[in-house]
């Protein structure tokens, strides 16, 4: 919990599935917190997530403070209570149905002990904890996450009516108990507060590996509850800024909140598909930042929102770059200036300047060339799959062929997947819908490089085809993990034989059709 007066702090937990397991687990968590909160308060524990605290041994942050026998005894006791708490959760999971209903009445309950008390083991007042499962009926729209958050607002208005709110996802935890006070410093600033809509913390993750092969380090986060788009946070932030509100971005040296990033390629691509459906919903509406924004905010701010909202369209240019130069290379058709042409320098400058800028950003944040290559690789994978399907999904919704849907990211990962992630090995247990385009394009690029380069040597056209040869060469090298997954690897995370076969057949058909182009 936070360093904040407990009588001014109220915690609302939203269980949108109305699951009995979550309800009973919430009660057990409250019982454990009666001992955990006093322990954290007494020893100034910053990491308030017990699982992370016992794993990371935070003691090193306070030299000499944790050497006393009293602390060691109390730590052992609280660790024992935590194990008992986890055992109680396991028993709940075993004995209770985990069914998440989409058709259920509402349930709101203030959690307390059998006497209705809300005090901890030190006889001090605890923050109020309220469990909320909103009513859901198939015949009524529930507006996904925005709807759940708005229910929390209405419930909190009846119970506590607090003027300030803090929103955390279920996979996030407080890494610094002073975070709420840090945010309140801005809200209580007389110069800022009249127009301050929200304070924004960077989204950091506790489960990013050293290799970060899935490029999980996000550089942005929003807060909000407006309906209309699946990405309610972006849409609300955009509307608040359009209405003249301002926001503050704060990044303390110690991350205030830590969350979980997807550590499998499948969950990453599904998550980004969902996000980009929401961005397309905004871009294709009357709230498009290019149309709605310029009259209500600065041009630069509007352009930033527009770049974000229209980013799914990157798939168009990337598919063109992944196909056209390669097929023309096979037929010996030059598309770019030859090396001796002055325009060759222009193409070279554009490519090098963009890549050097990206490298500068990577290096300036303390990362290496491996991070640069991971970001390039994952951006291309997302563009060729998640962005593509998200755009088609949004178009079908726009013309009435389907309704919007929301698939929450699965946070359950088996031990083998976690081990592969920590080792920097890609997990290609991904639906064929995502893997077939990636493998097909990789095979086409390898084929065009080998066949096209051979023809260049035969026809003495090397001066004209340098750029066209470099494009499939760079794609082949950058996406070598796909080759490993199709050919070299035999583990469970390898690309399935069926996906490799289908991709090879599609590539053969494309190459056969391209052979008729003159």
Short mmCIF file of C-alpha atoms in Angstrom, two decimals:
data_model
loop_
_atom_site.label_atom_id
_atom_site.label_comp_id
_atom_site.label_asym_id
_atom_site.label_seq_id
_atom_site.Cartn_x
_atom_site.Cartn_y
_atom_site.Cartn_z
CA UNK A 1 0.00 0.00 0.00
CA UNK A 2 0.94 3.67 -0.09
CA UNK A 3 2.37 6.06 2.49
CA UNK A 4 -0.92 7.87 2.82
CA UNK A 5 -3.46 8.44 5.62
CA UNK A 6 -5.51 5.19 5.65
CA UNK A 7 -8.77 7.04 6.27
CA UNK A 8 -8.21 8.91 2.97
CA UNK A 9 -7.33 5.82 0.95
CA UNK A 10 -9.94 3.46 -0.51
CA UNK A 11 -9.15 0.47 -2.70
CA UNK A 12 -11.67 -0.79 -5.28
CA UNK A 13 -11.03 -4.12 -7.00
CA UNK A 14 -12.92 -4.76 -10.23
CA UNK A 15 -13.66 -8.39 -11.11
CA UNK A 16 -15.31 -8.06 -14.51
CA UNK A 17 -15.89 -11.80 -14.80
CA UNK A 18 -17.70 -12.11 -11.47
CA UNK A 19 -15.49 -15.11 -10.64
CA UNK A 20 -15.95 -16.82 -7.27
CA UNK A 21 -12.23 -17.60 -7.10
CA UNK A 22 -11.33 -13.91 -7.34
CA UNK A 23 -13.92 -12.96 -4.71
CA UNK A 24 -12.68 -15.51 -2.18
CA UNK A 25 -9.04 -14.76 -2.98
CA UNK A 26 -9.67 -11.06 -2.32
CA UNK A 27 -10.88 -11.90 1.19
CA UNK A 28 -7.76 -13.98 1.84
CA UNK A 29 -5.53 -11.20 0.52
CA UNK A 30 -7.18 -8.73 2.90
CA UNK A 31 -6.52 -11.06 5.86
CA UNK A 32 -2.84 -11.37 4.92
CA UNK A 33 -2.54 -7.60 4.45
CA UNK A 34 -3.43 -7.10 8.13
CA UNK A 35 0.06 -8.44 8.91
CA UNK A 36 1.91 -7.43 5.74
CA UNK A 37 1.09 -3.70 5.93
CA UNK A 38 2.37 -3.27 9.53
CA UNK A 39 5.57 -5.14 8.61
CA UNK A 40 6.16 -2.86 5.59
CA UNK A 41 5.37 0.23 7.65
CA UNK A 42 7.70 -0.74 10.50
CA UNK A 43 10.69 -1.59 8.31
CA UNK A 44 10.03 0.94 5.54
CA UNK A 45 9.71 -1.71 2.87
CA UNK A 46 9.45 -0.02 -0.51
CA UNK A 47 8.46 -3.01 -2.61
CA UNK A 48 4.93 -3.68 -1.38
CA UNK A 49 4.44 -6.82 -3.48
CA UNK A 50 5.31 -9.75 -1.15
CA UNK A 51 6.18 -12.13 -4.00
CA UNK A 52 8.68 -9.66 -5.46
CA UNK A 53 9.96 -8.66 -2.03
CA UNK A 54 10.86 -12.20 -0.95
CA UNK A 55 12.41 -12.97 -4.33
CA UNK A 56 14.57 -9.86 -4.60
CA UNK A 57 15.70 -9.49 -0.99
CA UNK A 58 15.24 -5.73 -0.68
CA UNK A 59 17.37 -5.66 2.50
CA UNK A 60 20.40 -4.40 0.57
CA UNK A 61 18.73 -0.99 0.22
CA UNK A 62 19.05 -0.36 3.96
CA UNK A 63 22.59 -1.33 5.10
CA UNK A 64 22.62 -2.23 8.77
CA UNK A 65 18.89 -1.83 9.28
CA UNK A 66 18.00 -5.46 8.74
CA UNK A 67 20.69 -7.07 10.84
CA UNK A 68 18.71 -7.13 14.09
CA UNK A 69 17.37 -10.39 15.44
CA UNK A 70 13.94 -8.77 15.82
CA UNK A 71 13.71 -8.10 12.08
CA UNK A 72 14.87 -11.59 11.15
CA UNK A 73 12.26 -13.15 13.44
CA UNK A 74 9.48 -10.93 12.08
CA UNK A 75 10.54 -11.50 8.49
CA UNK A 76 10.48 -15.25 9.00
CA UNK A 77 7.03 -14.96 10.55
CA UNK A 78 5.61 -12.84 7.73
CA UNK A 79 7.16 -15.15 5.13
CA UNK A 80 5.45 -18.08 6.85
CA UNK A 81 2.14 -16.22 6.78
CA UNK A 82 2.66 -15.49 3.10
CA UNK A 83 3.19 -19.19 2.34
CA UNK A 84 0.00 -19.96 4.28
CA UNK A 85 -1.78 -17.31 2.22
CA UNK A 86 -0.57 -18.88 -1.06
CA UNK A 87 -1.66 -22.31 0.16
CA UNK A 88 -5.11 -20.93 0.93
CA UNK A 89 -5.30 -19.55 -2.61
CA UNK A 90 -4.33 -22.93 -4.05
CA UNK A 91 -7.09 -24.55 -2.00
CA UNK A 92 -9.61 -21.97 -3.27
CA UNK A 93 -8.61 -22.65 -6.87
CA UNK A 94 -8.96 -26.39 -6.31
CA UNK A 95 -12.34 -26.19 -4.55
CA UNK A 96 -14.03 -23.34 -6.43
CA UNK A 97 -15.19 -22.92 -10.00
CA UNK A 98 -13.05 -20.46 -11.96
CA UNK A 99 -15.86 -19.83 -14.45
CA UNK A 100 -16.01 -16.19 -15.57
CA UNK A 101 -19.57 -15.31 -16.47
CA UNK A 102 -20.78 -12.82 -19.06
CA UNK A 103 -24.30 -12.97 -17.65
CA UNK A 104 -24.47 -12.26 -13.92
CA UNK A 105 -25.89 -9.76 -11.39
CA UNK A 106 -23.73 -7.18 -9.67
CA UNK A 107 -21.90 -7.90 -6.42
CA UNK A 108 -20.38 -5.16 -4.28
CA UNK A 109 -18.90 -5.96 -0.88
CA UNK A 110 -16.74 -4.03 1.57
CA UNK A 111 -14.16 -6.52 2.84
CA UNK A 112 -13.70 -6.70 6.62
CA UNK A 113 -13.23 -9.29 9.37
CA UNK A 114 -16.03 -11.25 11.03
CA UNK A 115 -16.68 -8.35 13.44
CA UNK A 116 -16.87 -5.76 10.69
CA UNK A 117 -13.54 -4.24 11.75
CA UNK A 118 -10.98 -2.76 9.36
CA UNK A 119 -7.86 -2.67 11.53
CA UNK A 120 -4.49 -4.38 11.12
CA UNK A 121 -2.43 -6.44 13.59
CA UNK A 122 -1.06 -3.22 15.15
CA UNK A 123 -4.63 -2.09 15.89
CA UNK A 124 -4.29 0.70 13.32
CA UNK A 125 -6.90 1.58 10.74
CA UNK A 126 -6.59 -0.07 7.33
CA UNK A 127 -7.68 1.39 3.98
CA UNK A 128 -11.15 0.32 2.91
CA UNK A 129 -11.14 -2.56 0.39
CA UNK A 130 -14.19 -2.95 -1.85
CA UNK A 131 -14.82 -5.89 -4.20
CA UNK A 132 -16.86 -4.89 -7.28
CA UNK A 133 -18.31 -7.22 -9.92
CA UNK A 134 -20.58 -5.18 -12.16
CA UNK A 135 -23.75 -6.60 -13.68
CA UNK A 136 -23.34 -8.09 -17.14
CA UNK A 137 -26.01 -9.13 -19.59
CA UNK A 138 -25.42 -10.40 -23.15
CA UNK A 139 -28.09 -8.07 -24.50
CA UNK A 140 -26.47 -4.91 -23.14
CA UNK A 141 -23.14 -3.38 -24.25
CA UNK A 142 -20.64 -3.29 -21.39
CA UNK A 143 -17.94 -1.12 -23.07
CA UNK A 144 -15.06 -3.39 -22.04
CA UNK A 145 -12.47 -1.93 -19.67
CA UNK A 146 -13.83 1.62 -19.85
CA UNK A 147 -17.20 0.35 -18.66
CA UNK A 148 -15.61 -1.48 -15.75
CA UNK A 149 -13.65 1.62 -14.72
CA UNK A 150 -16.72 3.82 -14.89
CA UNK A 151 -18.58 1.40 -12.62
CA UNK A 152 -15.75 1.77 -10.12
CA UNK A 153 -16.15 5.54 -10.33
CA UNK A 154 -19.88 5.32 -9.61
CA UNK A 155 -19.40 2.87 -6.74
CA UNK A 156 -16.61 4.94 -5.22
CA UNK A 157 -18.79 8.06 -5.49
CA UNK A 158 -21.34 6.38 -3.20
CA UNK A 159 -18.81 5.01 -0.68
CA UNK A 160 -15.86 7.39 -0.47
CA UNK A 161 -16.40 10.09 -3.13
CA UNK A 162 -12.66 10.73 -3.29
CA UNK A 163 -11.55 13.60 -5.57
CA UNK A 164 -8.49 11.73 -6.90
CA UNK A 165 -8.15 8.24 -8.36
CA UNK A 166 -5.23 5.95 -9.19
CA UNK A 167 -5.71 3.16 -11.74
CA UNK A 168 -3.62 -0.01 -11.79
CA UNK A 169 -3.99 -3.13 -13.93
CA UNK A 170 -4.24 -6.51 -12.23
CA UNK A 171 -0.67 -7.42 -13.20
CA UNK A 172 0.88 -4.28 -11.73
CA UNK A 173 2.14 -3.58 -8.23
CA UNK A 174 3.41 -0.63 -6.23
CA UNK A 175 7.21 -0.46 -6.20
CA UNK A 176 7.39 2.77 -4.18
CA UNK A 177 4.81 3.54 -1.45
CA UNK A 178 5.42 7.28 -1.88
CA UNK A 179 4.11 7.22 -5.47
CA UNK A 180 0.63 8.54 -4.57
CA UNK A 181 2.17 11.44 -2.64
CA UNK A 182 4.48 12.20 -5.57
CA UNK A 183 1.46 12.49 -7.87
CA UNK A 184 -0.47 14.58 -5.35
CA UNK A 185 2.34 17.16 -5.31
CA UNK A 186 1.25 18.14 -8.81
CA UNK A 187 -2.47 18.00 -8.10
CA UNK A 188 -2.02 20.29 -5.09
CA UNK A 189 0.14 22.78 -6.99
CA UNK A 190 -1.99 25.91 -7.24
CA UNK A 191 -0.48 26.81 -10.62
CA UNK A 192 -1.09 23.40 -12.19
CA UNK A 193 -4.15 21.96 -10.48
CA UNK A 194 -6.91 24.08 -12.12
CA UNK A 195 -6.15 22.49 -15.52
CA UNK A 196 -4.37 19.27 -14.54
CA UNK A 197 -6.24 16.20 -15.79
CA UNK A 198 -3.86 13.43 -14.79
CA UNK A 199 -0.33 12.57 -13.70
CA UNK A 200 1.31 9.94 -15.84
CA UNK A 201 3.93 7.42 -14.68
CA UNK A 202 6.02 5.47 -17.20
CA UNK A 203 5.02 1.86 -17.66
CA UNK A 204 7.87 -0.33 -16.42
CA UNK A 205 7.98 -4.11 -16.15
CA UNK A 206 9.49 -6.47 -13.61
CA UNK A 207 9.75 -9.51 -15.91
CA UNK A 208 11.84 -8.12 -18.79
CA UNK A 209 14.79 -10.42 -19.49
CA UNK A 210 18.31 -9.19 -20.25
CA UNK A 211 17.82 -9.98 -23.95
CA UNK A 212 14.26 -8.51 -24.16
CA UNK A 213 13.69 -10.41 -27.41
CA UNK A 214 10.06 -9.25 -27.65
CA UNK A 215 10.86 -5.54 -27.18
CA UNK A 216 8.59 -5.31 -24.15
CA UNK A 217 9.83 -1.97 -22.79
CA UNK A 218 6.98 0.37 -23.62
CA UNK A 219 7.67 4.10 -23.64
CA UNK A 220 4.16 5.39 -23.13
CA UNK A 221 1.08 4.94 -20.97
CA UNK A 222 -2.30 6.67 -20.73
CA UNK A 223 -5.11 6.85 -18.23
CA UNK A 224 -8.79 7.25 -18.96
CA UNK A 225 -12.32 5.92 -19.23
CA UNK A 226 -13.98 7.26 -22.41
CA UNK A 227 -16.11 4.84 -24.42
CA UNK A 228 -16.02 4.36 -28.22
CA UNK A 229 -12.58 2.76 -28.70
CA UNK A 230 -11.07 -0.42 -27.24
CA UNK A 231 -8.04 1.69 -26.24
CA UNK A 232 -10.10 3.80 -23.86
CA UNK A 233 -6.97 5.24 -22.27
CA UNK A 234 -5.65 6.84 -25.48
CA UNK A 235 -9.08 8.10 -26.47
CA UNK A 236 -9.73 9.69 -23.07
CA UNK A 237 -6.29 11.30 -22.92
CA UNK A 238 -6.82 12.72 -26.40
CA UNK A 239 -10.23 14.18 -25.52
CA UNK A 240 -8.97 15.68 -22.26
CA UNK A 241 -6.13 17.41 -24.09
CA UNK A 242 -8.57 18.60 -26.77
CA UNK A 243 -10.73 20.12 -24.03
CA UNK A 244 -7.80 22.18 -22.78
CA UNK A 245 -6.67 19.98 -19.89
CA UNK A 246 -2.98 19.38 -19.32
CA UNK A 247 -1.08 16.38 -17.97
CA UNK A 248 2.21 15.77 -16.18
CA UNK A 249 4.69 13.01 -16.94
CA UNK A 250 6.84 11.97 -13.98
CA UNK A 251 9.66 9.42 -14.06
CA UNK A 252 11.37 9.07 -10.66
CA UNK A 253 14.70 7.27 -10.37
CA UNK A 254 12.91 4.39 -8.65
CA UNK A 255 9.99 3.08 -10.76
CA UNK A 256 6.76 3.69 -8.86
CA UNK A 257 4.83 0.84 -10.48
CA UNK A 258 5.89 -2.39 -12.14
CA UNK A 259 3.80 -4.62 -14.37
CA UNK A 260 4.09 -7.82 -16.41
CA UNK A 261 5.06 -7.76 -20.07
CA UNK A 262 4.14 -10.62 -22.43
CA UNK A 263 7.00 -13.12 -22.60
CA UNK A 264 5.72 -15.18 -25.54
CA UNK A 265 5.45 -14.10 -29.14
CA UNK A 266 1.85 -15.27 -29.31
CA UNK A 267 0.66 -13.06 -26.45
CA UNK A 268 2.68 -10.13 -27.77
CA UNK A 269 1.10 -10.27 -31.24
CA UNK A 270 -2.43 -10.77 -29.86
CA UNK A 271 -1.98 -7.88 -27.42
CA UNK A 272 -0.76 -5.50 -30.12
CA UNK A 273 -3.52 -6.58 -32.47
CA UNK A 274 -6.06 -5.60 -29.79
CA UNK A 275 -4.37 -2.25 -29.16
CA UNK A 276 -4.17 -1.44 -32.85
CA UNK A 277 -7.83 -2.28 -33.42
CA UNK A 278 -8.55 0.51 -30.94
CA UNK A 279 -6.14 2.91 -32.63
CA UNK A 280 -7.81 2.21 -35.98
CA UNK A 281 -11.21 2.87 -34.40
CA UNK A 282 -10.00 6.35 -33.48
CA UNK A 283 -8.23 7.00 -36.79
CA UNK A 284 -11.28 5.99 -38.86
CA UNK A 285 -13.76 8.07 -36.86
CA UNK A 286 -14.75 11.72 -36.65
CA UNK A 287 -12.32 11.91 -33.72
CA UNK A 288 -9.33 11.30 -35.96
CA UNK A 289 -6.46 13.45 -34.61
CA UNK A 290 -5.83 14.76 -38.12
CA UNK A 291 -9.37 16.19 -38.29
CA UNK A 292 -10.53 16.68 -34.71
CA UNK A 293 -7.26 17.68 -33.13
CA UNK A 294 -5.81 20.72 -35.00
CA UNK A 295 -8.65 23.07 -33.98
CA UNK A 296 -8.48 22.02 -30.32
CA UNK A 297 -4.78 21.58 -29.56
CA UNK A 298 -1.41 22.58 -30.95
CA UNK A 299 -0.42 21.24 -34.36
CA UNK A 300 2.58 19.40 -32.91
CA UNK A 301 0.47 17.67 -30.23
CA UNK A 302 -2.16 16.79 -32.81
CA UNK A 303 0.50 15.31 -35.09
CA UNK A 304 1.85 13.18 -32.22
CA UNK A 305 -1.61 11.74 -31.59
CA UNK A 306 -2.11 11.27 -35.34
CA UNK A 307 1.16 9.36 -35.75
CA UNK A 308 0.12 7.09 -32.90
CA UNK A 309 -3.44 6.55 -34.15
CA UNK A 310 -2.40 5.84 -37.74
CA UNK A 311 0.64 3.70 -36.88
CA UNK A 312 -1.18 0.44 -37.83
CA UNK A 313 -0.97 1.55 -41.46
CA UNK A 314 2.75 0.79 -41.42
CA UNK A 315 1.81 -2.68 -42.63
CA UNK A 316 1.09 -1.29 -46.13
CA UNK A 317 4.56 0.10 -46.76
CA UNK A 318 6.25 -2.86 -45.11
CA UNK A 319 4.43 -5.42 -47.27
CA UNK A 320 5.40 -3.45 -50.35
CA UNK A 321 9.03 -3.36 -49.21
CA UNK A 322 8.95 -7.07 -48.35
CA UNK A 323 7.59 -8.15 -51.74
CA UNK A 324 8.04 -5.78 -54.69
CA UNK A 325 11.84 -5.24 -54.67
CA UNK A 326 12.40 -8.96 -54.15
CA UNK A 327 10.15 -10.07 -57.01
CA UNK A 328 11.68 -7.46 -59.30
CA UNK A 329 15.12 -8.66 -58.27
CA UNK A 330 14.18 -12.15 -59.43
CA UNK A 331 13.19 -10.78 -62.84
CA UNK A 332 16.19 -8.48 -63.11
CA UNK A 333 14.03 -5.33 -63.06
CA UNK A 334 15.86 -2.41 -61.39
CA UNK A 335 13.77 -0.18 -59.10
CA UNK A 336 16.42 2.00 -57.45
CA UNK A 337 19.20 4.26 -58.74
CA UNK A 338 22.46 2.58 -59.69
CA UNK A 339 25.53 3.22 -57.55
CA UNK A 340 26.96 5.75 -60.01
CA UNK A 341 23.78 7.88 -59.94
CA UNK A 342 23.68 10.96 -57.68
CA UNK A 343 20.23 9.83 -56.47
CA UNK A 344 21.84 6.74 -54.94
CA UNK A 345 23.33 9.05 -52.30
CA UNK A 346 19.83 10.29 -51.44
CA UNK A 347 18.55 6.76 -50.77
CA UNK A 348 21.69 5.95 -48.82
CA UNK A 349 21.33 9.10 -46.70
CA UNK A 350 17.66 8.45 -45.86
CA UNK A 351 18.39 4.86 -44.81
CA UNK A 352 21.51 5.57 -42.80
CA UNK A 353 20.13 8.66 -41.05
CA UNK A 354 16.98 6.84 -39.91
CA UNK A 355 18.92 3.84 -38.62
CA UNK A 356 21.60 5.94 -36.95
CA UNK A 357 18.88 7.98 -35.23
CA UNK A 358 17.30 4.80 -33.92
CA UNK A 359 20.69 3.55 -32.72
CA UNK A 360 21.35 6.86 -30.98
CA UNK A 361 18.03 6.55 -29.11
CA UNK A 362 18.86 2.97 -28.10
CA UNK A 363 22.39 3.79 -26.94
CA UNK A 364 21.29 6.94 -25.08
CA UNK A 365 19.00 4.82 -22.89
CA UNK A 366 21.84 2.47 -21.97
CA UNK A 367 21.04 -0.37 -24.36
CA UNK A 368 23.08 -2.20 -26.97
CA UNK A 369 23.00 -3.21 -30.63
CA UNK A 370 21.08 -6.32 -29.59
CA UNK A 371 18.25 -4.08 -28.37
CA UNK A 372 18.31 -2.22 -31.69
CA UNK A 373 18.01 -5.46 -33.69
CA UNK A 374 15.26 -6.79 -31.38
CA UNK A 375 13.25 -3.58 -31.79
CA UNK A 376 13.63 -3.70 -35.58
CA UNK A 377 12.67 -7.38 -35.74
CA UNK A 378 9.64 -7.16 -33.45
CA UNK A 379 8.37 -3.96 -35.08
CA UNK A 380 8.39 -5.72 -38.45
CA UNK A 381 6.69 -8.82 -37.04
CA UNK A 382 3.96 -6.72 -35.45
CA UNK A 383 3.49 -4.62 -38.59
CA UNK A 384 3.17 -7.66 -40.89
CA UNK A 385 0.66 -9.43 -38.63
CA UNK A 386 -0.91 -7.50 -35.76
CA UNK A 387 -1.22 -4.21 -37.65
CA UNK A 388 -2.58 -5.96 -40.74
CA UNK A 389 -5.29 -7.92 -38.95
CA UNK A 390 -6.15 -5.02 -36.67
CA UNK A 391 -6.80 -2.80 -39.69
CA UNK A 392 -8.98 -5.40 -41.40
CA UNK A 393 -10.84 -6.00 -38.13
CA UNK A 394 -11.52 -2.28 -37.68
CA UNK A 395 -12.70 -1.92 -41.30
CA UNK A 396 -15.11 -4.85 -40.91
CA UNK A 397 -16.45 -3.29 -37.72
CA UNK A 398 -16.82 0.05 -39.50
CA UNK A 399 -18.94 -1.46 -42.30
CA UNK A 400 -20.99 -3.52 -39.84
CA UNK A 401 -19.63 -6.99 -40.64
CA UNK A 402 -18.55 -7.63 -37.04
CA UNK A 403 -18.65 -6.07 -33.57
CA UNK A 404 -15.74 -4.95 -31.43
CA UNK A 405 -14.23 -7.53 -29.10
CA UNK A 406 -11.71 -7.51 -26.28
CA UNK A 407 -9.33 -10.39 -25.58
CA UNK A 408 -7.37 -9.81 -22.35
CA UNK A 409 -3.72 -10.77 -22.43
CA UNK A 410 -3.10 -14.18 -20.91
CA UNK A 411 -0.73 -13.82 -17.95
CA UNK A 412 -0.27 -17.56 -17.43
CA UNK A 413 2.98 -18.89 -18.92
CA UNK A 414 4.36 -22.40 -18.46
CA UNK A 415 7.86 -23.02 -17.13
CA UNK A 416 9.31 -24.01 -20.51
CA UNK A 417 8.12 -20.81 -22.14
CA UNK A 418 9.53 -18.73 -19.28
CA UNK A 419 12.86 -20.56 -19.52
CA UNK A 420 13.10 -19.95 -23.28
CA UNK A 421 12.38 -16.28 -22.75
CA UNK A 422 15.09 -15.89 -20.14
CA UNK A 423 17.53 -17.65 -22.48
CA UNK A 424 16.68 -15.27 -25.33
CA UNK A 425 15.07 -18.00 -27.47
CA UNK A 426 11.94 -17.13 -29.43
CA UNK A 427 8.79 -19.11 -28.70
CA UNK A 428 7.03 -19.74 -32.02
CA UNK A 429 3.99 -21.48 -30.52
CA UNK A 430 1.91 -18.88 -32.31
CA UNK A 431 -1.38 -19.29 -34.24
CA UNK A 432 -0.78 -20.07 -37.93
CA UNK A 433 -2.65 -16.89 -38.81
CA UNK A 434 0.36 -14.96 -37.54
CA UNK A 435 3.20 -17.32 -38.42
CA UNK A 436 2.34 -18.17 -42.04
CA UNK A 437 2.75 -14.58 -43.37
CA UNK A 438 6.05 -14.18 -41.51
CA UNK A 439 7.49 -17.48 -42.72
CA UNK A 440 6.20 -16.98 -46.26
CA UNK A 441 7.84 -13.57 -46.56
CA UNK A 442 11.08 -14.92 -45.08
CA UNK A 443 11.22 -17.75 -47.62
CA UNK A 444 10.50 -15.32 -50.46
CA UNK A 445 13.30 -13.01 -49.31
CA UNK A 446 15.80 -15.87 -49.04
CA UNK A 447 14.80 -17.20 -52.47
CA UNK A 448 14.99 -13.78 -54.12
CA UNK A 449 18.40 -13.16 -52.55
CA UNK A 450 19.87 -16.47 -53.72
CA UNK A 451 18.31 -16.59 -57.19
CA UNK A 452 18.47 -12.87 -57.83
CA UNK A 453 22.10 -12.55 -56.75
CA UNK A 454 23.04 -15.44 -59.04
CA UNK A 455 21.36 -13.74 -61.99
CA UNK A 456 23.07 -10.45 -61.21
CA UNK A 457 26.47 -12.11 -61.37
CA UNK A 458 25.47 -13.71 -64.66
CA UNK A 459 24.11 -10.54 -66.26
CA UNK A 460 26.64 -8.05 -64.89
CA UNK A 461 23.84 -5.84 -63.45
CA UNK A 462 25.39 -5.45 -60.02
CA UNK A 463 25.68 -1.67 -60.32
CA UNK A 464 21.92 -1.34 -60.83
CA UNK A 465 20.74 -3.85 -58.22
CA UNK A 466 22.77 -3.00 -55.10
CA UNK A 467 19.83 -1.64 -53.09
CA UNK A 468 17.49 -4.42 -54.23
CA UNK A 469 20.02 -7.03 -53.16
CA UNK A 470 20.61 -5.35 -49.81
CA UNK A 471 16.90 -5.37 -48.85
CA UNK A 472 16.40 -9.18 -48.84
CA UNK A 473 19.91 -9.64 -47.45
CA UNK A 474 19.14 -7.46 -44.41
CA UNK A 475 15.74 -9.16 -43.95
CA UNK A 476 17.37 -12.61 -44.10
CA UNK A 477 19.98 -11.70 -41.49
CA UNK A 478 17.65 -9.75 -39.19
CA UNK A 479 15.01 -12.49 -39.11
CA UNK A 480 17.41 -15.41 -38.83
CA UNK A 481 15.44 -16.66 -35.76
CA UNK A 482 12.67 -17.62 -38.24
CA UNK A 483 15.14 -19.79 -40.16
CA UNK A 484 16.21 -21.37 -36.88
CA UNK A 485 12.58 -22.03 -35.98
CA UNK A 486 11.78 -23.64 -39.34
CA UNK A 487 14.98 -25.61 -39.97
CA UNK A 488 17.40 -25.87 -37.03
CA UNK A 489 15.31 -26.13 -33.86
CA UNK A 490 13.53 -29.26 -32.63
CA UNK A 491 12.14 -28.04 -29.29
CA UNK A 492 8.49 -27.22 -28.49
CA UNK A 493 9.04 -23.56 -29.28
CA UNK A 494 10.07 -24.28 -32.89
CA UNK A 495 7.86 -23.40 -35.84
CA UNK A 496 5.47 -26.26 -36.58
CA UNK A 497 6.06 -28.39 -39.68
CA UNK A 498 2.57 -27.57 -40.96
CA UNK A 499 3.25 -23.82 -40.85
CA UNK A 500 6.60 -24.32 -42.62
CA UNK A 501 4.96 -26.46 -45.31
CA UNK A 502 2.06 -24.07 -45.95
CA UNK A 503 4.49 -21.13 -46.08
CA UNK A 504 6.72 -22.97 -48.56
CA UNK A 505 3.73 -23.78 -50.79
CA UNK A 506 2.51 -20.17 -50.80
CA UNK A 507 6.03 -18.94 -51.55
CA UNK A 508 6.29 -21.38 -54.47
CA UNK A 509 2.99 -20.14 -55.92
CA UNK A 510 4.09 -16.50 -55.59
CA UNK A 511 7.46 -17.22 -57.22
CA UNK A 512 5.75 -19.16 -60.01
CA UNK A 513 3.34 -16.28 -60.72
CA UNK A 514 6.20 -13.77 -60.59
CA UNK A 515 8.06 -15.73 -63.26
CA UNK A 516 5.48 -14.60 -65.82
CA UNK A 517 6.10 -10.90 -65.11
CA UNK A 518 8.28 -9.32 -67.75
#
